């Protein structure tokens, strides 16, 4: 099956700093989503981005499908950005089920 | 559009008891997915429905687990004879008709088996 690897596993930032989270995948994918899981466990959609670049406020994402990676950029981080960020892919058109990476746990300090 | 809802949000049960969770997808979303997430891990796929048809089940879904989606609306996930290893967050997601559309997740049901 496909492998989805995220780095770094943990990240601690001061409020206002910028960060880049990476997601590598071992095969071609049909779909890629980024999620933020808040401390209460809710998975919040950030981007649906199988290829290209998208921006939403302080967040942006880029997926280079041919090189099998995606990046999530967080600028001017805030304490509310804390939580776990997951990358998830749909592989081989398998019914649309998402295969998740292990996540990056982000902690933003005031 | 009220989003995906799940009930209950928390469940504590004793080993050997049966539990049932409910998921209400976003209206007009015909695909519904169940995932399980244990501490420190990413969610793992359990099963999915297109309308009322259950199209795939993961090997993670033992015989003690059963899921239904009568009439293609809400779905239930039942765990019989619960074991401590079943303790996890159970997440439901829905997506529109197209295969590669965004999935939207509910708040999850956190299960603790004592």
PDB file of C-alpha atoms in Angstrom:
ATOM      1  CA  UNK A   1       0.000   0.000   0.000  1.00  0.00           C
ATOM      2  CA  UNK A   2       0.888   3.663  -0.042  1.00  0.00           C
ATOM      3  CA  UNK A   3       2.991   5.256   2.691  1.00  0.00           C
ATOM      4  CA  UNK A   4       2.209   8.757   3.936  1.00  0.00           C
ATOM      5  CA  UNK A   5       4.912  10.389   6.020  1.00  0.00           C
ATOM      6  CA  UNK A   6       4.718  13.746   7.737  1.00  0.00           C
ATOM      7  CA  UNK A   7       7.516  15.850   9.135  1.00  0.00           C
ATOM      8  CA  UNK A   8       8.410  17.092  11.592  1.00  0.00           C
ATOM      9  CA  UNK A   9       6.479  14.999  14.124  1.00  0.00           C
ATOM     10  CA  UNK A  10       6.510  17.839  16.652  1.00  0.00           C
ATOM     11  CA  UNK A  11       7.013  21.581  16.354  1.00  0.00           C
ATOM     12  CA  UNK A  12       7.133  24.311  18.982  1.00  0.00           C
ATOM     13  CA  UNK A  13       6.863  27.933  17.861  1.00  0.00           C
ATOM     14  CA  UNK A  14       6.653  31.357  19.382  1.00  0.00           C
ATOM     15  CA  UNK A  15       3.559  33.305  18.457  1.00  0.00           C
ATOM     16  CA  UNK A  16       4.174  35.243  15.260  1.00  0.00           C
ATOM     17  CA  UNK A  17       6.638  32.765  13.764  1.00  0.00           C
ATOM     18  CA  UNK A  18       6.227  31.027  10.411  1.00  0.00           C
ATOM     19  CA  UNK A  19       6.389  27.284   9.784  1.00  0.00           C
ATOM     20  CA  UNK A  20       6.373  24.696   7.022  1.00  0.00           C
ATOM     21  CA  UNK A  21       4.909  21.209   7.438  1.00  0.00           C
ATOM     22  CA  UNK A  22       5.698  18.492   4.939  1.00  0.00           C
ATOM     23  CA  UNK A  23       3.817  15.443   3.677  1.00  0.00           C
ATOM     24  CA  UNK A  24       5.543  12.830   1.507  1.00  0.00           C
ATOM     25  CA  UNK A  25       3.653  10.019  -0.192  1.00  0.00           C
ATOM     26  CA  UNK A  26       5.086   6.958  -1.875  1.00  0.00           C
ATOM     27  CA  UNK A  27       2.781   6.655  -4.913  1.00  0.00           C
ATOM     28  CA  UNK A  28       0.533   8.732  -7.149  1.00  0.00           C
ATOM     29  CA  UNK A  29      -2.594   9.970  -5.402  1.00  0.00           C
ATOM     30  CA  UNK A  30      -6.041  10.995  -6.572  1.00  0.00           C
ATOM     31  CA  UNK A  31      -6.806  13.365  -3.732  1.00  0.00           C
ATOM     32  CA  UNK A  32      -4.926  15.078  -0.926  1.00  0.00           C
ATOM     33  CA  UNK A  33      -6.398  16.943   2.009  1.00  0.00           C
ATOM     34  CA  UNK A  34      -4.874  18.828   4.936  1.00  0.00           C
ATOM     35  CA  UNK A  35      -6.695  18.855   8.266  1.00  0.00           C
ATOM     36  CA  UNK A  36      -6.216  20.543  11.623  1.00  0.00           C
ATOM     37  CA  UNK A  37      -7.310  18.504  14.616  1.00  0.00           C
ATOM     38  CA  UNK A  38      -8.149  20.767  17.520  1.00  0.00           C
ATOM     39  CA  UNK A  39      -7.667  19.786  21.182  1.00  0.00           C
ATOM     40  CA  UNK A  40     -11.243  18.470  21.318  1.00  0.00           C
ATOM     41  CA  UNK A  41     -10.584  16.038  18.485  1.00  0.00           C
ATOM     42  CA  UNK A  42     -12.499  17.784  15.711  1.00  0.00           C
ATOM     43  CA  UNK A  43     -10.888  17.439  12.283  1.00  0.00           C
ATOM     44  CA  UNK A  44     -11.175  20.742  10.460  1.00  0.00           C
ATOM     45  CA  UNK A  45     -10.736  20.894   6.691  1.00  0.00           C
ATOM     46  CA  UNK A  46      -7.941  23.188   5.634  1.00  0.00           C
ATOM     47  CA  UNK A  47      -7.307  22.353   1.978  1.00  0.00           C
ATOM     48  CA  UNK A  48      -8.368  19.948  -0.729  1.00  0.00           C
ATOM     49  CA  UNK A  49      -5.253  20.084  -2.884  1.00  0.00           C
ATOM     50  CA  UNK A  50      -4.340  17.134  -5.142  1.00  0.00           C
ATOM     51  CA  UNK A  51      -2.062  19.504  -7.074  1.00  0.00           C
ATOM     52  CA  UNK A  52      -1.121  23.162  -7.300  1.00  0.00           C
ATOM     53  CA  UNK A  53      -1.172  25.937  -4.722  1.00  0.00           C
ATOM     54  CA  UNK A  54      -3.969  27.373  -2.615  1.00  0.00           C
ATOM     55  CA  UNK A  55      -4.115  30.087   0.016  1.00  0.00           C
ATOM     56  CA  UNK A  56      -6.585  30.817   2.777  1.00  0.00           C
ATOM     57  CA  UNK A  57      -5.639  33.709   5.019  1.00  0.00           C
ATOM     58  CA  UNK A  58      -2.445  32.920   6.905  1.00  0.00           C
ATOM     59  CA  UNK A  59      -2.381  29.368   5.578  1.00  0.00           C
ATOM     60  CA  UNK A  60      -1.292  28.157   2.194  1.00  0.00           C
ATOM     61  CA  UNK A  61      -0.556  24.762   0.687  1.00  0.00           C
ATOM     62  CA  UNK A  62       1.341  23.448  -2.295  1.00  0.00           C
ATOM     63  CA  UNK A  63       1.224  19.943  -3.729  1.00  0.00           C
ATOM     64  CA  UNK A  64       3.776  18.803  -6.294  1.00  0.00           C
ATOM     65  CA  UNK A  65       2.120  15.595  -7.417  1.00  0.00           C
ATOM     66  CA  UNK A  66       4.928  14.560  -9.774  1.00  0.00           C
ATOM     67  CA  UNK A  67       7.418  14.674  -6.896  1.00  0.00           C
ATOM     68  CA  UNK A  68       4.969  13.165  -4.393  1.00  0.00           C
ATOM     69  CA  UNK A  69       4.945  15.771  -1.683  1.00  0.00           C
ATOM     70  CA  UNK A  70       2.789  18.511  -0.241  1.00  0.00           C
ATOM     71  CA  UNK A  71       3.680  21.457   1.981  1.00  0.00           C
ATOM     72  CA  UNK A  72       1.513  23.401   4.413  1.00  0.00           C
ATOM     73  CA  UNK A  73       2.677  26.902   5.295  1.00  0.00           C
ATOM     74  CA  UNK A  74       1.516  28.704   8.402  1.00  0.00           C
ATOM     75  CA  UNK A  75       2.475  32.362   8.662  1.00  0.00           C
ATOM     76  CA  UNK A  76       2.296  34.647  11.704  1.00  0.00           C
ATOM     77  CA  UNK A  77       1.264  31.722  13.883  1.00  0.00           C
ATOM     78  CA  UNK A  78      -1.245  32.205  16.713  1.00  0.00           C
ATOM     79  CA  UNK A  79      -1.880  30.149  19.828  1.00  0.00           C
ATOM     80  CA  UNK A  80      -5.145  28.967  18.276  1.00  0.00           C
ATOM     81  CA  UNK A  81      -3.090  27.260  15.545  1.00  0.00           C
ATOM     82  CA  UNK A  82      -1.955  24.694  18.115  1.00  0.00           C
ATOM     83  CA  UNK A  83      -3.044  21.115  17.540  1.00  0.00           C
ATOM     84  CA  UNK A  84      -2.228  18.266  15.202  1.00  0.00           C
ATOM     85  CA  UNK A  85      -2.027  18.739  11.447  1.00  0.00           C
ATOM     86  CA  UNK A  86      -2.792  15.739   9.263  1.00  0.00           C
ATOM     87  CA  UNK A  87      -2.202  15.098   5.630  1.00  0.00           C
ATOM     88  CA  UNK A  88      -4.481  12.454   4.058  1.00  0.00           C
ATOM     89  CA  UNK A  89      -4.563  10.978   0.567  1.00  0.00           C
ATOM     90  CA  UNK A  90      -6.855   8.900  -1.609  1.00  0.00           C
ATOM     91  CA  UNK A  91      -4.814   6.276  -3.404  1.00  0.00           C
ATOM     92  CA  UNK A  92      -5.667   4.165  -6.426  1.00  0.00           C
ATOM     93  CA  UNK A  93      -9.265   5.431  -6.455  1.00  0.00           C
ATOM     94  CA  UNK A  94     -10.028   3.086  -3.557  1.00  0.00           C
ATOM     95  CA  UNK A  95     -13.546   4.210  -2.858  1.00  0.00           C
ATOM     96  CA  UNK A  96     -12.425   7.622  -1.749  1.00  0.00           C
ATOM     97  CA  UNK A  97     -11.173   6.381   1.622  1.00  0.00           C
ATOM     98  CA  UNK A  98      -8.521   8.604   3.112  1.00  0.00           C
ATOM     99  CA  UNK A  99      -5.138   7.285   4.223  1.00  0.00           C
ATOM    100  CA  UNK A 100      -3.682   9.525   6.908  1.00  0.00           C
ATOM    101  CA  UNK A 101      -0.140  10.348   7.896  1.00  0.00           C
ATOM    102  CA  UNK A 102       0.918  10.282  11.522  1.00  0.00           C
ATOM    103  CA  UNK A 103       0.477  14.020  11.907  1.00  0.00           C
ATOM    104  CA  UNK A 104       2.578  16.980  13.024  1.00  0.00           C
ATOM    105  CA  UNK A 105       1.826  18.230  16.520  1.00  0.00           C
ATOM    106  CA  UNK A 106       2.186  22.014  16.620  1.00  0.00           C
ATOM    107  CA  UNK A 107       2.401  24.013  19.817  1.00  0.00           C
ATOM    108  CA  UNK A 108       2.381  27.813  19.563  1.00  0.00           C
ATOM    109  CA  UNK A 109       3.562  29.595  22.708  1.00  0.00           C
ATOM    110  CA  UNK A 110       2.421  33.139  23.592  1.00  0.00           C
TER     111      UNK A 110
ATOM    112  CA  UNK B   1     -25.976  23.067   6.276  1.00  0.00           C
ATOM    113  CA  UNK B   2     -25.358  21.959   9.849  1.00  0.00           C
ATOM    114  CA  UNK B   3     -22.321  19.774   9.234  1.00  0.00           C
ATOM    115  CA  UNK B   4     -21.756  16.162  10.215  1.00  0.00           C
ATOM    116  CA  UNK B   5     -23.060  15.293  13.670  1.00  0.00           C
ATOM    117  CA  UNK B   6     -22.269  12.321  15.883  1.00  0.00           C
ATOM    118  CA  UNK B   7     -23.927  10.981  18.991  1.00  0.00           C
ATOM    119  CA  UNK B   8     -22.923  10.392  21.708  1.00  0.00           C
ATOM    120  CA  UNK B   9     -19.789  12.501  21.995  1.00  0.00           C
ATOM    121  CA  UNK B  10     -18.429  10.367  24.824  1.00  0.00           C
ATOM    122  CA  UNK B  11     -19.162   6.826  25.929  1.00  0.00           C
ATOM    123  CA  UNK B  12     -17.764   4.875  28.874  1.00  0.00           C
ATOM    124  CA  UNK B  13     -18.656   1.209  29.022  1.00  0.00           C
ATOM    125  CA  UNK B  14     -17.555  -1.965  30.700  1.00  0.00           C
ATOM    126  CA  UNK B  15     -15.795  -4.715  28.836  1.00  0.00           C
ATOM    127  CA  UNK B  16     -18.269  -7.123  27.269  1.00  0.00           C
ATOM    128  CA  UNK B  17     -21.064  -4.582  26.797  1.00  0.00           C
ATOM    129  CA  UNK B  18     -22.476  -3.569  23.420  1.00  0.00           C
ATOM    130  CA  UNK B  19     -22.359   0.039  22.241  1.00  0.00           C
ATOM    131  CA  UNK B  20     -23.918   1.843  19.291  1.00  0.00           C
ATOM    132  CA  UNK B  21     -22.873   5.145  17.750  1.00  0.00           C
ATOM    133  CA  UNK B  22     -24.833   7.316  15.350  1.00  0.00           C
ATOM    134  CA  UNK B  23     -23.662   9.583  12.541  1.00  0.00           C
ATOM    135  CA  UNK B  24     -25.785  12.084  10.644  1.00  0.00           C
ATOM    136  CA  UNK B  25     -24.042  13.230   7.472  1.00  0.00           C
ATOM    137  CA  UNK B  26     -24.416  16.529   5.678  1.00  0.00           C
ATOM    138  CA  UNK B  27     -27.711  16.412   3.816  1.00  0.00           C
ATOM    139  CA  UNK B  28     -27.457  15.226   0.219  1.00  0.00           C
ATOM    140  CA  UNK B  29     -24.019  13.727   0.799  1.00  0.00           C
ATOM    141  CA  UNK B  30     -24.363  10.188  -0.424  1.00  0.00           C
ATOM    142  CA  UNK B  31     -20.976   8.871   0.732  1.00  0.00           C
ATOM    143  CA  UNK B  32     -20.427   8.167   4.403  1.00  0.00           C
ATOM    144  CA  UNK B  33     -17.200   6.936   5.995  1.00  0.00           C
ATOM    145  CA  UNK B  34     -16.242   5.600   9.437  1.00  0.00           C
ATOM    146  CA  UNK B  35     -12.714   5.919  10.793  1.00  0.00           C
ATOM    147  CA  UNK B  36     -11.081   5.008  14.098  1.00  0.00           C
ATOM    148  CA  UNK B  37      -8.318   6.986  15.770  1.00  0.00           C
ATOM    149  CA  UNK B  38      -6.216   5.796  18.684  1.00  0.00           C
ATOM    150  CA  UNK B  39      -4.016   8.029  20.808  1.00  0.00           C
ATOM    151  CA  UNK B  40      -1.096   9.515  18.922  1.00  0.00           C
ATOM    152  CA  UNK B  41      -2.103   8.031  15.575  1.00  0.00           C
ATOM    153  CA  UNK B  42      -3.815   9.282  12.460  1.00  0.00           C
ATOM    154  CA  UNK B  43      -7.363   8.089  11.760  1.00  0.00           C
ATOM    155  CA  UNK B  44      -7.708   4.674  10.089  1.00  0.00           C
ATOM    156  CA  UNK B  45     -10.445   3.720   7.654  1.00  0.00           C
ATOM    157  CA  UNK B  46     -13.075   1.241   8.870  1.00  0.00           C
ATOM    158  CA  UNK B  47     -15.885   1.186   6.309  1.00  0.00           C
ATOM    159  CA  UNK B  48     -17.857   3.294   3.864  1.00  0.00           C
ATOM    160  CA  UNK B  49     -21.301   3.545   2.317  1.00  0.00           C
ATOM    161  CA  UNK B  50     -22.598   4.925  -0.912  1.00  0.00           C
ATOM    162  CA  UNK B  51     -26.241   5.629  -0.178  1.00  0.00           C
ATOM    163  CA  UNK B  52     -27.417   2.547   1.733  1.00  0.00           C
ATOM    164  CA  UNK B  53     -24.863   0.143   0.235  1.00  0.00           C
ATOM    165  CA  UNK B  54     -21.826  -0.762   2.328  1.00  0.00           C
ATOM    166  CA  UNK B  55     -19.114  -0.962  -0.320  1.00  0.00           C
ATOM    167  CA  UNK B  56     -15.963  -1.721   1.632  1.00  0.00           C
ATOM    168  CA  UNK B  57     -14.899  -2.919   5.071  1.00  0.00           C
ATOM    169  CA  UNK B  58     -11.390  -2.733   6.453  1.00  0.00           C
ATOM    170  CA  UNK B  59      -9.662  -5.740   7.960  1.00  0.00           C
ATOM    171  CA  UNK B  60      -9.701  -3.661  11.148  1.00  0.00           C
ATOM    172  CA  UNK B  61     -13.437  -4.259  11.318  1.00  0.00           C
ATOM    173  CA  UNK B  62     -13.733  -7.554  13.174  1.00  0.00           C
ATOM    174  CA  UNK B  63     -16.910  -9.618  13.342  1.00  0.00           C
ATOM    175  CA  UNK B  64     -17.854  -7.736  16.504  1.00  0.00           C
ATOM    176  CA  UNK B  65     -18.326  -4.559  14.485  1.00  0.00           C
ATOM    177  CA  UNK B  66     -21.328  -3.889  12.290  1.00  0.00           C
ATOM    178  CA  UNK B  67     -22.399  -0.752  10.454  1.00  0.00           C
ATOM    179  CA  UNK B  68     -25.625   0.155   8.751  1.00  0.00           C
ATOM    180  CA  UNK B  69     -27.027   3.048   6.793  1.00  0.00           C
ATOM    181  CA  UNK B  70     -30.749   2.422   6.347  1.00  0.00           C
ATOM    182  CA  UNK B  71     -32.390   4.540   3.670  1.00  0.00           C
ATOM    183  CA  UNK B  72     -29.062   6.136   2.852  1.00  0.00           C
ATOM    184  CA  UNK B  73     -29.342   8.799   5.517  1.00  0.00           C
ATOM    185  CA  UNK B  74     -27.858   8.410   9.022  1.00  0.00           C
ATOM    186  CA  UNK B  75     -25.527   5.550   9.880  1.00  0.00           C
ATOM    187  CA  UNK B  76     -24.945   3.464  12.993  1.00  0.00           C
ATOM    188  CA  UNK B  77     -21.808   1.655  14.095  1.00  0.00           C
ATOM    189  CA  UNK B  78     -22.298  -1.103  16.656  1.00  0.00           C
ATOM    190  CA  UNK B  79     -19.578  -2.826  18.633  1.00  0.00           C
ATOM    191  CA  UNK B  80     -20.575  -6.041  20.352  1.00  0.00           C
ATOM    192  CA  UNK B  81     -18.785  -7.530  23.363  1.00  0.00           C
ATOM    193  CA  UNK B  82     -16.470  -4.539  23.682  1.00  0.00           C
ATOM    194  CA  UNK B  83     -12.809  -5.057  24.555  1.00  0.00           C
ATOM    195  CA  UNK B  84     -10.336  -2.615  26.070  1.00  0.00           C
ATOM    196  CA  UNK B  85      -8.585  -2.427  22.711  1.00  0.00           C
ATOM    197  CA  UNK B  86     -11.719  -0.870  21.240  1.00  0.00           C
ATOM    198  CA  UNK B  87     -11.074   2.313  23.226  1.00  0.00           C
ATOM    199  CA  UNK B  88     -10.578   5.018  20.615  1.00  0.00           C
ATOM    200  CA  UNK B  89     -12.140   7.993  18.896  1.00  0.00           C
ATOM    201  CA  UNK B  90     -14.665   6.941  16.249  1.00  0.00           C
ATOM    202  CA  UNK B  91     -14.976   9.484  13.468  1.00  0.00           C
ATOM    203  CA  UNK B  92     -17.600   9.800  10.771  1.00  0.00           C
ATOM    204  CA  UNK B  93     -17.187  11.731   7.531  1.00  0.00           C
ATOM    205  CA  UNK B  94     -19.362  12.429   4.531  1.00  0.00           C
ATOM    206  CA  UNK B  95     -18.781  13.628   1.001  1.00  0.00           C
ATOM    207  CA  UNK B  96     -20.906  14.472  -2.025  1.00  0.00           C
ATOM    208  CA  UNK B  97     -21.589  12.105  -4.882  1.00  0.00           C
ATOM    209  CA  UNK B  98     -18.303  12.470  -6.724  1.00  0.00           C
ATOM    210  CA  UNK B  99     -15.519  10.087  -5.770  1.00  0.00           C
ATOM    211  CA  UNK B 100     -12.840  12.648  -5.173  1.00  0.00           C
ATOM    212  CA  UNK B 101     -14.714  15.311  -3.306  1.00  0.00           C
ATOM    213  CA  UNK B 102     -13.641  16.736   0.024  1.00  0.00           C
ATOM    214  CA  UNK B 103     -14.620  14.696   3.080  1.00  0.00           C
ATOM    215  CA  UNK B 104     -16.132  16.555   6.023  1.00  0.00           C
ATOM    216  CA  UNK B 105     -15.708  15.097   9.492  1.00  0.00           C
ATOM    217  CA  UNK B 106     -17.980  15.050  12.492  1.00  0.00           C
ATOM    218  CA  UNK B 107     -16.791  15.779  16.050  1.00  0.00           C
ATOM    219  CA  UNK B 108     -16.256  12.095  16.833  1.00  0.00           C
ATOM    220  CA  UNK B 109     -17.381   9.721  19.565  1.00  0.00           C
ATOM    221  CA  UNK B 110     -14.755   9.019  22.192  1.00  0.00           C
ATOM    222  CA  UNK B 111     -15.121   5.474  23.560  1.00  0.00           C
ATOM    223  CA  UNK B 112     -13.508   4.229  26.750  1.00  0.00           C
ATOM    224  CA  UNK B 113     -13.843   0.548  27.608  1.00  0.00           C
ATOM    225  CA  UNK B 114     -13.059  -0.254  31.245  1.00  0.00           C
TER     226      UNK B 114
END
